[in-house]
CSV table of C-alpha atoms in Angstrom, one decimal:
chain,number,residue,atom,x,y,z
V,961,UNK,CA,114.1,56.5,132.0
V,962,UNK,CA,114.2,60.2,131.1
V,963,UNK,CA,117.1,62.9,132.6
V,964,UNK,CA,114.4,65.7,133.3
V,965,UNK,CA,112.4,62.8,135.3
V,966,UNK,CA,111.2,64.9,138.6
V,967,UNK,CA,110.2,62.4,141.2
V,968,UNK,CA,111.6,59.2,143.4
V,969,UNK,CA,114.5,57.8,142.5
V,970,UNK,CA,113.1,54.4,142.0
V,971,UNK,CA,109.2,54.2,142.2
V,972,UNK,CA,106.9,51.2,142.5
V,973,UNK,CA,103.6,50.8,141.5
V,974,UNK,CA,101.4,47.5,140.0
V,975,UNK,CA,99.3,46.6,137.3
V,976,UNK,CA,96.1,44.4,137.3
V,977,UNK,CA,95.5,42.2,134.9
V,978,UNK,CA,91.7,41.9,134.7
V,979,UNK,CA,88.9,39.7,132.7
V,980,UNK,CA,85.5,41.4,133.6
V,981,UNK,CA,85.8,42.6,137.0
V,982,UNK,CA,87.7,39.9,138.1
V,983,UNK,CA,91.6,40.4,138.8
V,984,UNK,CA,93.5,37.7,137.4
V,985,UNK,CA,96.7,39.1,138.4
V,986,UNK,CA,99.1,41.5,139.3
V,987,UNK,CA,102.5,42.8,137.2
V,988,UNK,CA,104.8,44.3,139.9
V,989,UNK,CA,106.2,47.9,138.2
V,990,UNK,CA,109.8,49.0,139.0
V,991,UNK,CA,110.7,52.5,137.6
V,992,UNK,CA,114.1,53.9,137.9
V,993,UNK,CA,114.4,57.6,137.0
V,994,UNK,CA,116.0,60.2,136.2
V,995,UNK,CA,120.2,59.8,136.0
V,996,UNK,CA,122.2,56.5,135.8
V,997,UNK,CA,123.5,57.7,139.2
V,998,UNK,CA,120.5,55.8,140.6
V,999,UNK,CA,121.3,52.5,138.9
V,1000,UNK,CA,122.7,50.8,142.5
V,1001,UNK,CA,118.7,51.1,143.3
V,1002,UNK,CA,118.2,48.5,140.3
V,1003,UNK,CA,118.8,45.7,142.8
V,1004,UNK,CA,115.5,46.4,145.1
V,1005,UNK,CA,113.9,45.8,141.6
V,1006,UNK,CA,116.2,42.9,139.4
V,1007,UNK,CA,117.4,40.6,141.3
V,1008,UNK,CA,118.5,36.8,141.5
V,1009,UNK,CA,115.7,35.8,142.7
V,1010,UNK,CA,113.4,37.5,140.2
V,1011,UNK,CA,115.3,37.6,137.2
V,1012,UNK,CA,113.4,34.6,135.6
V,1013,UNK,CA,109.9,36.6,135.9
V,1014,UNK,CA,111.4,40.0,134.7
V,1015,UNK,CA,111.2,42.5,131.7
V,1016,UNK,CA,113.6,44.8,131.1
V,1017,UNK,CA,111.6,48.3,129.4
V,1018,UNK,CA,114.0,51.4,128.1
V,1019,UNK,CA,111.9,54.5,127.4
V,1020,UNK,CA,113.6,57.1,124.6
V,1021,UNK,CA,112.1,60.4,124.1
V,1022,UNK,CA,112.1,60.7,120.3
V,1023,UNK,CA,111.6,64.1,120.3
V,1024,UNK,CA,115.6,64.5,120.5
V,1025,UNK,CA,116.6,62.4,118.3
V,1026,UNK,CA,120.2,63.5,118.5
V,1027,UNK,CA,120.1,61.5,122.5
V,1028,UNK,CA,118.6,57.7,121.4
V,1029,UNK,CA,121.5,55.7,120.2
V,1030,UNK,CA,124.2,57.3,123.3
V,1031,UNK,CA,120.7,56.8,125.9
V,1032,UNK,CA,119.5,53.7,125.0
V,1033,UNK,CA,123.8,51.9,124.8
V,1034,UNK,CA,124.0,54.0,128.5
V,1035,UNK,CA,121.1,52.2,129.7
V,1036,UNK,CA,121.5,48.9,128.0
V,1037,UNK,CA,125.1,48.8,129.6
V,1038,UNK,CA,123.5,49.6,133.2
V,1039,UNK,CA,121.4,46.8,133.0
V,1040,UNK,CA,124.3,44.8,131.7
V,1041,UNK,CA,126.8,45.8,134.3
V,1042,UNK,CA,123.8,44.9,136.9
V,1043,UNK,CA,123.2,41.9,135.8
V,1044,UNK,CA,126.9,40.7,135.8
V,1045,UNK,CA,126.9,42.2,139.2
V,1046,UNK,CA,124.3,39.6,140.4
V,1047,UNK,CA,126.5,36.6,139.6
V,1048,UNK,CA,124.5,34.3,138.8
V,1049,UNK,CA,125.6,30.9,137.9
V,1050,UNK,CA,125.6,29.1,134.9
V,1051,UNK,CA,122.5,27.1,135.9
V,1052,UNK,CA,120.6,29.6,136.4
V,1053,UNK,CA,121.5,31.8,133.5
V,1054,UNK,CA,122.0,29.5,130.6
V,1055,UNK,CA,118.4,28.7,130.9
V,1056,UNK,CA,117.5,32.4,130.8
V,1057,UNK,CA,119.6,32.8,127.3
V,1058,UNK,CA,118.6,29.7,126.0
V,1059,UNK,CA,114.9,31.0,126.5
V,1060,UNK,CA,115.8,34.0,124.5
V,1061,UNK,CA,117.1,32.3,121.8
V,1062,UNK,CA,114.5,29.9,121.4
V,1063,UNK,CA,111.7,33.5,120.9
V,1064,UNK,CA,114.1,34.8,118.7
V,1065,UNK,CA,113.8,31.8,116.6
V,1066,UNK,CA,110.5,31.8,116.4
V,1067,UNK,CA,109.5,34.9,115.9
V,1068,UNK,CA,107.5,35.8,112.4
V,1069,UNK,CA,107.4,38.9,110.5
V,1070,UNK,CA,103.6,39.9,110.4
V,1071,UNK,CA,102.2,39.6,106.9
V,1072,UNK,CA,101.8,43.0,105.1
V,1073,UNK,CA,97.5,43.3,104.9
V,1074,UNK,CA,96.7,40.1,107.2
V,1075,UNK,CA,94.2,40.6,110.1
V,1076,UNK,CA,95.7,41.0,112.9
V,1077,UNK,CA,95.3,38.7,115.6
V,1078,UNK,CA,95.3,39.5,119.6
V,1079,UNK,CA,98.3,37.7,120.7
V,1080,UNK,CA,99.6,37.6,124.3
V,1081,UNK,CA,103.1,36.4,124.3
V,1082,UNK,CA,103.9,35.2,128.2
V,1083,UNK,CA,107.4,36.8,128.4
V,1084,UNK,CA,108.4,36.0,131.6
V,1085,UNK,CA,107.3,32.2,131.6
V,1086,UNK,CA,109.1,30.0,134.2
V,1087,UNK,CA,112.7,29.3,132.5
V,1088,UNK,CA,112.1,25.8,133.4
V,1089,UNK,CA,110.2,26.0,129.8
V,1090,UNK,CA,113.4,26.1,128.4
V,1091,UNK,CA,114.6,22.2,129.7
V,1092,UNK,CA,118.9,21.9,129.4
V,1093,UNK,CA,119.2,19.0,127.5
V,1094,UNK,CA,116.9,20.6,125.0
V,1095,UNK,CA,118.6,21.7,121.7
V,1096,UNK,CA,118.9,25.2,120.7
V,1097,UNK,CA,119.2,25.8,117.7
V,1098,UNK,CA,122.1,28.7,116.5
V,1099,UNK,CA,121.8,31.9,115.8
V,1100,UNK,CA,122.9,32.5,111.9
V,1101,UNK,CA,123.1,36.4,112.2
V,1102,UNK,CA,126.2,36.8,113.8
V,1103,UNK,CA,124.9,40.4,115.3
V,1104,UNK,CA,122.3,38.8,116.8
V,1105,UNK,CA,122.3,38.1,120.8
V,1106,UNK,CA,125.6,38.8,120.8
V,1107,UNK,CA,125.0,40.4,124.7
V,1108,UNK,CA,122.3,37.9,126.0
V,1109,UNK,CA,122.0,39.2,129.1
V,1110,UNK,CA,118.8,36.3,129.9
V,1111,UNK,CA,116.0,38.8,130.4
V,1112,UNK,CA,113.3,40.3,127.7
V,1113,UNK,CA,114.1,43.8,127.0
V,1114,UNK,CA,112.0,46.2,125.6
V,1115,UNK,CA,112.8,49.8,124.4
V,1116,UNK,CA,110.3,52.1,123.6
V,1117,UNK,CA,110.8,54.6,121.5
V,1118,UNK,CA,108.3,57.2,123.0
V,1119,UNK,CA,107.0,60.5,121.3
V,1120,UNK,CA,107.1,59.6,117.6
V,1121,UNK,CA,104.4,62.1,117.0
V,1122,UNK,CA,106.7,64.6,116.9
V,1123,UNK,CA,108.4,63.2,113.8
V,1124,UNK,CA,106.4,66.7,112.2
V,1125,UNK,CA,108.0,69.0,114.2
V,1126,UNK,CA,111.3,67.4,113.4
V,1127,UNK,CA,110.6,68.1,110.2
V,1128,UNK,CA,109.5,71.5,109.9
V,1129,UNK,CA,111.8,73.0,112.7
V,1130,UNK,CA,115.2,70.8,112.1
V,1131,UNK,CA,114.6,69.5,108.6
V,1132,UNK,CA,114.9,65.8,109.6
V,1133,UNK,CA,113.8,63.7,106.3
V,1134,UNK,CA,112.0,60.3,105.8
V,1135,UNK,CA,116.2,58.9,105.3
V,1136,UNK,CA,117.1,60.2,107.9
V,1137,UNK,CA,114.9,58.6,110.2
V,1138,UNK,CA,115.2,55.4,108.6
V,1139,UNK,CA,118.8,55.8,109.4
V,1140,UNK,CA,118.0,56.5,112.9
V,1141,UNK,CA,115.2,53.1,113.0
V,1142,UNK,CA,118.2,51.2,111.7
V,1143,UNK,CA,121.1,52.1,114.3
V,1144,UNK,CA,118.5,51.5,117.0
V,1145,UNK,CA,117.5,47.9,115.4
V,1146,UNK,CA,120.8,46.9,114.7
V,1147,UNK,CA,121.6,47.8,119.0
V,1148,UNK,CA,118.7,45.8,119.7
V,1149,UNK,CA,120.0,42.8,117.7
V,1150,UNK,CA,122.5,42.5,119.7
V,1151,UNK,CA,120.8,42.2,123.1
V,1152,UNK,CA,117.5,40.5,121.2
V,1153,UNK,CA,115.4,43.6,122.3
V,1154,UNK,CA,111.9,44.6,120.8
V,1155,UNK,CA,111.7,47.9,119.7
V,1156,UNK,CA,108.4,49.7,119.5
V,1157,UNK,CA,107.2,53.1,118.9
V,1158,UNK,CA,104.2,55.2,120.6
């Protein structure tokens, strides 16, 4: 989701998920662009009936470092406001939250020097994996999934490598982007987003 996007408003595309040469299957690929003008358009892409199988992905150009917090809370509350929009009932979207909380919980810090194993995490697993009369246990940080909207999100924090030029040409320093890692983590607390950078 970038401002200076040229291109469809909303583009489609897929993904194969291959072993050899065989496909084993295919990851549908919704891309809104450009302004949050187009965010009516989410609905072709997130909808009730598809909400269960769905990721959520915010891209942030970290080259302007001055845009990520006010970007990624703009985009975070058009998903939100979309999602409310679809009204979905409390069966259907207790599961979804409940799923969320239950990967939140068992998530574990990788150990500093330990090999790192190839791990596919099925995200969008039926929320039937999350049964109601299950318990779930609380949430002890009280900033945590404090919007749980039912849906993985991942933001993205794209174009890290410029972190030099930031450097040289605006005299951003190693506190300063630790100040900036730590806004964006404590925002993704809240909705129990992954945050990466590329």
């Amino acid at each position: 989701l970038h401002k200076d996007a040229k291109g469809l408003a909303i583009d489609y595309t897929y993904l194969e998920v291959k072993e050899d040469e065989d496909v084993l299957t295919r990851i549908n690929v919704w891309q809104l662009e450009g302004e949050r003008e187009h965010d009516s358009l989410l609905r072709f892409a997130l909808n009730a009936e598809n909400i269960h199988k769905s990721v959520i992905l915010i891209t942030l150009d970290f080259s302007k470092p001055w845009d990520l917090s006010h970007t990624l809370e703009a985009w975070l509350e058009t998903v939100s406001n979309h999602i409310k929009g679809l009204r979905l009932t409390s069966k259907v979207l207790a599961p979804l939250r409940n799923k969320l909380i239950k990967r939140y919980h068992e998530y574990t810090e990788p150990e500093a020097g330990a090999k790192k194993k190839r791990r596919v995490i099925d995200l969008t697993a039926s929320s039937s994996a999350v049964e109601t009369d299950e318990e779930i246990p609380t949430i002890e940080d009280e900033n945590a999934l404090t919007q749980n909207l039912g849906i993985p999100i991942v933001v993205a924090c794209c174009k890290t490598d410029f972190v030099g030029t930031l450097e040289r040409n605006f005299h951003f320093r190693d506190d300063e982007f630790e100040f900036i890692q730590q806004h964006l983590r404590k925002i993704c607390l809240k909705y129990g987003a992954s945050l990466i950078y590329t």
